[in-house]
Amino acid sequence: MQAVRIHRFGGPEVMAIEEIDRPTPSANEVLIKVFAASVNPVDAKMREGKYPVVTEKDLPYVLGRDVSGQIAAAGDDVSSFLIGDEVFAFLSPEHGGYEEFVLARADEVAAKPKSLDQVGAAAVPLAGITAWQGLFDHGGLRQGQHVLIHGGAGGVGHFAIQFAKAKGAWVATTVSASEKEFVSDLGADQVIDYKSEKFEDVIEPVDLVFDLIAGETQERGFNVVKPGGALISTLQEPDKARAAELSIRVGRYTAQPNGAQLREIAELIDQGKVKVVIASTFELNEAAEAQAALNERHIRGKVVLKVVN
Ligand SMILES: NC(=O)c1ccc[n+]([C@@H]2O[C@H](COP(=O)([O-])OP(=O)(O)OC[C@H]3O[C@@H](n4cnc5c(N)ncnc54)[C@H](OP(=O)(O)O)[C@@H]3O)[C@@H](O)[C@H]2O)c1
């Protein structure tokens, strides 16, 4: 089968499409025939050797963290899926999604939303679960609360806006000017162009800041959290001393695969409460171009590799 692998860390040139053996599932795993795999910022960090979970000892390494496809084989202990079931999954880092067949733990996998095609489904798992865990597990966001989401037009942000609205929260978000209408259409109540406005000048204090940007955006975020509220980041540990002074909760987290949460997300999608937005699609042998497109930013939604046409 074909896979996009790296044998050393570096720039896009270290990715090569290669012929490798199709793996066999162990007792609690399934083998997924991959139809599409999404591209996430973490893929480039792994390729560059800047993601601590993947080190020299893991090379050669297949990139990619989430897929959609069909069950091709199942381990002896797997009773939740049948051969041919259409599924999607956020993979553990030991398995890469940029390949024709991938192993996944059965509890990381969920039935694909019926209302989505394979490309749409592949776009969901990592970004969707990151948004879900950030808002609800770490952020504790509840109905009626106010949340500020930084980077609302990107992969994680566009899901976060819609999940927060589906939960009954009030949502403000920061985006580039060109994305204001896009995020309003997704349901955002207040939209701030981060290049021409300072969010802290125009927003009322919120219960949660969901930080997808880090740096000075994160630092300024402290100014808009209500006492008792939270600032949660996907990228950078916020200053705990400052949080204690302000009586707010802070944290940085790494999203974890979770089949049960994927099922909840699939339900919201099939109920029409969450739209999946595809920025662009590429072929498997265009992984370098796909990562470059994501890196150039101004992404509206998700970049996806089509593994089967
Ligand atoms: N910890 C975890 O488990 C985890 C999981 C997923 C993602 N992440 C991280 O979370 C971040 C977001 O991921 P993603 O997949 O959503 O990335 P993405 O699709 O590349 O989206 C990033 C978005 O941020 C916007 N942006 C850039 N600078 C901004 C600023 N100063 N203020 C507001 N928006 C700004 C960009 O818009 P413009 O181009 O228009 O500026 C773009 O829409 C990435 O850094 C990723 O590595 C972490």
Coordinates of C-alpha atoms and ligand atoms in Angstrom, one line a residue:
M1 CA 0.0 0.0 0.0
Q2 CA 1.1 3.6 -0.4
A3 CA 2.0 5.8 2.5
V4 CA 3.6 9.3 3.0
R5 CA 6.6 8.7 5.3
I6 CA 9.5 10.6 6.7
H7 CA 12.9 9.0 7.3
R8 CA 14.4 12.1 8.9
F9 CA 13.0 15.4 10.3
G10 CA 13.0 18.5 8.1
G11 CA 11.2 20.5 5.5
P12 CA 8.5 19.3 3.1
E13 CA 11.2 17.6 1.0
V14 CA 11.6 14.8 3.7
M15 CA 8.1 13.5 2.9
A16 CA 8.1 10.6 0.4
I17 CA 5.3 8.5 -1.0
E18 CA 6.4 4.9 -0.5
E19 CA 5.2 1.3 -0.9
I20 CA 4.9 -0.3 2.5
D21 CA 3.3 -3.5 3.9
R22 CA -0.4 -3.3 4.9
P23 CA -0.5 -3.8 8.7
T24 CA -2.6 -6.4 10.6
P25 CA -4.9 -5.3 13.5
S26 CA -4.1 -6.6 17.0
A27 CA -7.0 -7.8 19.2
N28 CA -8.5 -4.3 20.1
E29 CA -7.7 -2.6 16.7
V30 CA -9.4 -2.2 13.4
L31 CA -7.8 -1.7 10.0
I32 CA -9.3 1.2 8.1
K33 CA -9.2 1.5 4.4
V34 CA -8.5 5.3 4.2
F35 CA -10.6 7.4 1.8
A36 CA -9.5 10.8 3.0
A37 CA -7.1 12.1 5.7
S38 CA -7.0 15.6 7.0
V39 CA -4.0 17.9 7.3
N40 CA -3.4 19.6 10.7
P41 CA -0.8 22.1 11.9
V42 CA 0.7 19.3 14.1
D43 CA 1.6 17.3 10.9
A44 CA 4.2 19.9 9.9
K45 CA 5.5 20.1 13.6
M46 CA 6.0 16.3 13.6
R47 CA 7.7 16.4 10.2
E48 CA 10.1 19.0 11.5
G49 CA 10.8 17.0 14.7
K50 CA 9.2 19.7 16.9
Y51 CA 6.6 17.5 18.4
P52 CA 8.0 15.6 21.4
V53 CA 5.9 12.5 21.0
V54 CA 7.6 11.6 17.8
T55 CA 11.4 11.2 18.1
E56 CA 14.3 9.6 16.1
K57 CA 13.4 6.1 17.4
D58 CA 9.9 6.4 15.7
L59 CA 11.4 6.9 12.2
P60 CA 10.4 6.0 9.5
Y61 CA 7.1 7.6 10.4
V62 CA 3.8 8.0 8.6
L63 CA 2.3 11.5 9.1
G64 CA -1.3 12.4 9.6
R65 CA -3.6 12.2 12.7
D66 CA -7.2 11.7 11.4
V67 CA -9.0 9.8 8.6
S68 CA -12.3 8.7 7.3
G69 CA -12.8 5.4 5.4
Q70 CA -14.2 1.9 5.7
I71 CA -13.4 -1.0 8.1
A72 CA -11.2 -3.5 6.2
A73 CA -10.4 -5.9 9.1
A74 CA -11.0 -6.1 12.8
G75 CA -9.1 -7.7 15.7
D76 CA -10.5 -10.6 17.7
D77 CA -11.8 -8.5 20.6
V78 CA -13.6 -5.9 18.4
S79 CA -17.4 -6.3 18.4
S80 CA -18.4 -2.7 17.7
F81 CA -17.6 -2.6 13.9
L82 CA -18.2 -4.9 10.9
I83 CA -16.2 -5.1 7.7
G84 CA -17.4 -2.4 5.3
D85 CA -18.7 0.0 8.0
E86 CA -18.0 3.7 7.2
V87 CA -16.0 5.3 10.0
F88 CA -13.9 8.2 11.0
A89 CA -11.1 8.5 13.6
F90 CA -8.6 10.7 15.5
L91 CA -5.6 8.4 15.6
S92 CA -3.1 7.9 18.4
P93 CA 0.4 9.2 17.3
E94 CA 1.8 5.7 16.7
H95 CA -0.4 5.4 13.5
G96 CA -0.3 7.9 10.7
G97 CA -3.3 8.8 8.4
Y98 CA -1.5 9.7 5.2
E99 CA -1.7 6.2 3.9
E100 CA -4.1 3.8 2.1
F101 CA -4.8 1.6 5.2
V102 CA -4.3 2.6 8.8
L103 CA -4.6 0.8 12.2
A104 CA -6.7 2.4 14.9
R105 CA -7.8 1.4 18.4
A106 CA -11.5 0.5 18.2
D107 CA -12.4 3.0 20.9
E108 CA -10.9 5.8 18.9
V109 CA -13.2 5.1 16.0
A110 CA -16.9 6.2 15.4
A111 CA -19.4 5.7 12.6
K112 CA -19.0 8.4 10.0
P113 CA -21.7 11.1 10.0
K114 CA -24.3 10.0 7.4
S115 CA -24.7 13.5 6.0
L116 CA -21.0 13.9 5.1
D117 CA -19.0 12.5 2.3
Q118 CA -15.6 11.0 3.0
V119 CA -13.7 14.3 2.6
G120 CA -16.0 16.1 4.9
A121 CA -15.8 13.3 7.5
A122 CA -12.0 13.3 7.4
A123 CA -12.0 17.0 8.3
V124 CA -13.7 16.4 11.6
P125 CA -11.9 14.2 14.1
L126 CA -8.7 16.0 15.3
A127 CA -10.0 19.5 15.0
G128 CA -13.5 18.7 16.2
I129 CA -12.2 16.8 19.3
T130 CA -9.7 19.6 20.0
A131 CA -12.6 22.1 20.0
W132 CA -14.8 19.8 22.1
Q133 CA -12.2 19.0 24.8
G134 CA -11.0 22.7 25.0
L135 CA -14.5 24.2 25.4
F136 CA -16.2 21.5 27.5
D137 CA -13.7 19.2 29.3
H138 CA -11.0 21.9 30.0
G139 CA -13.0 25.1 29.7
G140 CA -16.2 23.8 31.4
L141 CA -18.4 25.9 29.1
R142 CA -22.1 25.8 29.9
Q143 CA -25.3 27.0 28.4
G144 CA -25.7 30.7 28.8
Q145 CA -22.0 31.5 29.4
H146 CA -19.9 33.7 27.2
V147 CA -16.8 32.5 25.3
L148 CA -14.2 34.3 23.3
I149 CA -12.6 32.0 20.6
H150 CA -9.4 33.2 19.0
G151 CA -8.8 32.1 15.4
G152 CA -12.4 31.3 14.7
A153 CA -12.1 30.7 11.0
G154 CA -9.5 27.9 11.1
G155 CA -9.9 24.2 11.5
V156 CA -10.4 24.1 15.3
G157 CA -12.0 27.5 15.5
H158 CA -14.9 26.9 13.0
F159 CA -15.9 23.8 15.0
A160 CA -15.5 25.6 18.3
I161 CA -17.9 28.4 17.3
Q162 CA -20.6 25.9 16.3
F163 CA -20.2 23.6 19.3
A164 CA -20.4 26.5 21.7
K165 CA -23.6 27.8 19.9
A166 CA -25.1 24.3 19.9
K167 CA -24.5 24.2 23.7
G168 CA -26.4 27.5 24.1
A169 CA -23.3 29.7 24.8
W170 CA -22.8 33.3 23.6
V171 CA -19.7 33.5 21.2
A172 CA -17.3 36.2 20.3
T173 CA -14.4 35.4 18.0
T174 CA -11.3 37.0 16.4
V175 CA -10.6 36.5 12.7
S176 CA -9.1 38.3 9.7
A177 CA -11.4 40.9 8.0
S178 CA -12.0 38.6 5.1
E179 CA -13.5 35.9 7.4
K180 CA -16.0 38.1 9.3
E181 CA -19.0 37.1 7.3
F182 CA -18.0 33.5 7.3
V183 CA -17.9 33.2 11.1
S184 CA -21.1 35.3 11.5
D185 CA -22.8 32.7 9.3
L186 CA -21.5 30.0 11.6
G187 CA -23.3 31.7 14.5
A188 CA -20.8 34.0 16.1
D189 CA -22.5 36.7 18.1
Q190 CA -19.6 39.2 18.1
V191 CA -16.9 39.2 15.4
I192 CA -13.6 41.1 15.9
D193 CA -11.1 41.7 13.1
Y194 CA -7.9 41.0 15.1
K195 CA -5.7 43.2 12.8
S196 CA -7.7 46.4 13.1
E197 CA -9.3 46.1 16.6
K198 CA -8.0 45.2 20.0
F199 CA -10.5 42.6 21.3
E200 CA -10.0 43.8 24.9
D201 CA -11.3 47.3 23.9
V202 CA -14.5 46.0 22.4
I203 CA -15.6 42.9 24.4
E204 CA -17.4 42.5 27.7
P205 CA -15.7 40.1 30.2
V206 CA -16.3 36.4 29.3
D207 CA -16.4 33.1 31.2
L208 CA -13.9 31.4 28.9
V209 CA -11.2 32.5 26.5
F210 CA -10.3 29.6 24.1
D211 CA -6.8 30.4 22.8
L212 CA -5.7 28.9 19.5
I213 CA -3.0 31.6 18.9
A214 CA -0.8 31.9 22.0
G215 CA 1.8 34.7 22.5
E216 CA 0.6 38.3 23.1
T217 CA -2.9 37.3 22.1
Q218 CA -3.0 34.9 25.0
E219 CA -1.4 37.5 27.4
R220 CA -4.0 40.1 26.5
G221 CA -6.7 37.4 27.0
F222 CA -6.2 37.7 30.8
N223 CA -7.8 41.1 30.6
V224 CA -11.2 39.8 29.4
V225 CA -11.8 36.8 31.7
K226 CA -14.3 37.2 34.5
P227 CA -13.2 36.2 38.0
G228 CA -14.0 32.5 38.3
G229 CA -13.7 32.1 34.6
A230 CA -11.0 30.3 32.5
L231 CA -8.3 30.8 29.8
I232 CA -7.6 27.5 28.0
S233 CA -4.9 27.2 25.3
T234 CA -4.1 24.5 22.7
L235 CA -0.6 25.9 22.4
Q236 CA 1.0 27.5 25.4
E237 CA 0.8 27.2 29.2
P238 CA -0.7 30.4 30.5
D239 CA 0.9 32.3 33.4
K240 CA -0.4 30.5 36.6
A241 CA 0.7 33.3 39.0
R242 CA -1.2 35.9 37.1
A243 CA -4.2 33.5 36.9
A244 CA -4.1 33.2 40.7
E245 CA -4.1 37.0 41.2
L246 CA -7.1 37.3 38.9
S247 CA -8.9 34.3 40.4
I248 CA -9.2 32.5 37.1
R249 CA -8.4 29.0 36.0
V250 CA -5.8 28.4 33.2
G251 CA -4.5 25.5 31.3
R252 CA -2.8 24.1 28.2
Y253 CA -3.9 20.7 26.9
T254 CA -3.2 18.1 24.2
A255 CA -6.3 16.7 22.6
Q256 CA -6.8 13.0 23.0
P257 CA -8.5 10.5 20.7
N258 CA -12.0 9.7 21.9
G259 CA -14.6 7.7 20.0
A260 CA -17.5 8.6 22.3
Q261 CA -17.0 12.3 21.7
L262 CA -16.7 11.7 18.0
R263 CA -20.2 10.0 18.1
E264 CA -21.6 13.1 19.9
I265 CA -20.0 15.4 17.3
A266 CA -21.4 13.1 14.4
E267 CA -24.9 13.5 15.9
L268 CA -24.7 17.3 15.9
I269 CA -23.5 17.2 12.3
D270 CA -26.3 14.8 11.2
Q271 CA -28.8 17.0 13.0
G272 CA -27.6 19.9 10.9
K273 CA -26.3 21.9 13.9
V274 CA -22.7 21.8 12.8
K275 CA -21.3 22.4 9.3
V276 CA -17.9 21.1 8.1
V277 CA -16.1 23.6 5.9
I278 CA -13.4 22.4 3.5
A279 CA -10.8 25.0 2.6
S280 CA -9.1 22.8 -0.1
T281 CA -8.4 19.2 -1.1
F282 CA -5.2 17.6 -2.4
E283 CA -4.2 14.2 -3.6
L284 CA -2.1 11.9 -1.3
N285 CA 1.0 12.6 -3.4
E286 CA 0.5 16.4 -2.8
A287 CA 1.0 16.2 1.0
A288 CA 3.7 18.9 0.8
E289 CA 1.5 21.3 -1.1
A290 CA -1.3 20.6 1.4
Q291 CA 0.9 21.4 4.4
A292 CA 2.1 24.5 2.7
A293 CA -1.4 25.7 2.0
L294 CA -2.3 25.2 5.7
N295 CA 0.9 27.0 6.8
E296 CA 0.2 30.0 4.7
R297 CA -2.8 30.7 7.0
H298 CA -5.9 32.5 5.9
I299 CA -7.5 29.0 6.1
R300 CA -11.3 28.9 6.1
G301 CA -12.1 25.5 7.6
K302 CA -10.0 22.4 6.8
V303 CA -7.4 21.1 4.3
V304 CA -8.0 17.4 3.3
L305 CA -6.0 14.8 1.4
K306 CA -8.1 12.6 -0.9
V307 CA -6.6 9.1 -0.7
V308 CA -9.2 7.4 -2.9
N309 CA -10.8 9.4 -5.8
Ligands
LIG1 N1 -3.0 21.0 21.7 C1 -3.6 20.3 20.8 O1 -4.0 19.1 21.0 C2 -4.0 21.0 19.5 C3 -4.9 20.4 18.6 C4 -5.2 21.0 17.4 C5 -4.6 22.2 17.1 N2 -3.7 22.7 18.0 C6 -3.0 24.0 17.6 O2 -4.1 25.0 17.7 C7 -3.8 26.0 16.6 C8 -5.1 26.1 15.8 O3 -5.2 24.9 15.0 P1 -6.1 24.9 13.7 O4 -6.1 23.6 13.1 O5 -7.4 25.6 13.9 O6 -5.2 25.9 12.7 P2 -5.5 26.6 11.4 O7 -6.6 25.8 10.7 O8 -4.2 26.9 10.7 O9 -6.2 28.0 11.8 C9 -5.5 29.0 12.5 C10 -6.4 30.3 12.4 O10 -5.8 31.3 13.2 C11 -6.0 32.5 12.6 N3 -5.1 33.5 13.2 C12 -3.8 33.6 13.0 N4 -3.3 34.6 13.9 C13 -4.4 35.1 14.6 C14 -4.6 36.1 15.6 N5 -3.5 36.8 16.0 N6 -5.8 36.3 16.1 C15 -6.8 35.5 15.7 N7 -6.8 34.6 14.7 C16 -5.5 34.4 14.1 C17 -5.8 32.2 11.1 O11 -6.5 33.2 10.4 P3 -5.7 34.2 9.4 O12 -4.9 33.3 8.5 O13 -6.9 34.8 8.6 O14 -4.9 35.1 10.2 C18 -6.4 30.8 11.0 O15 -7.8 31.0 10.6 C19 -2.6 25.5 15.9 O16 -1.5 26.3 16.3 C20 -2.5 24.1 16.2 O17 -1.1 23.7 16.2 C21 -3.3 22.1 19.1

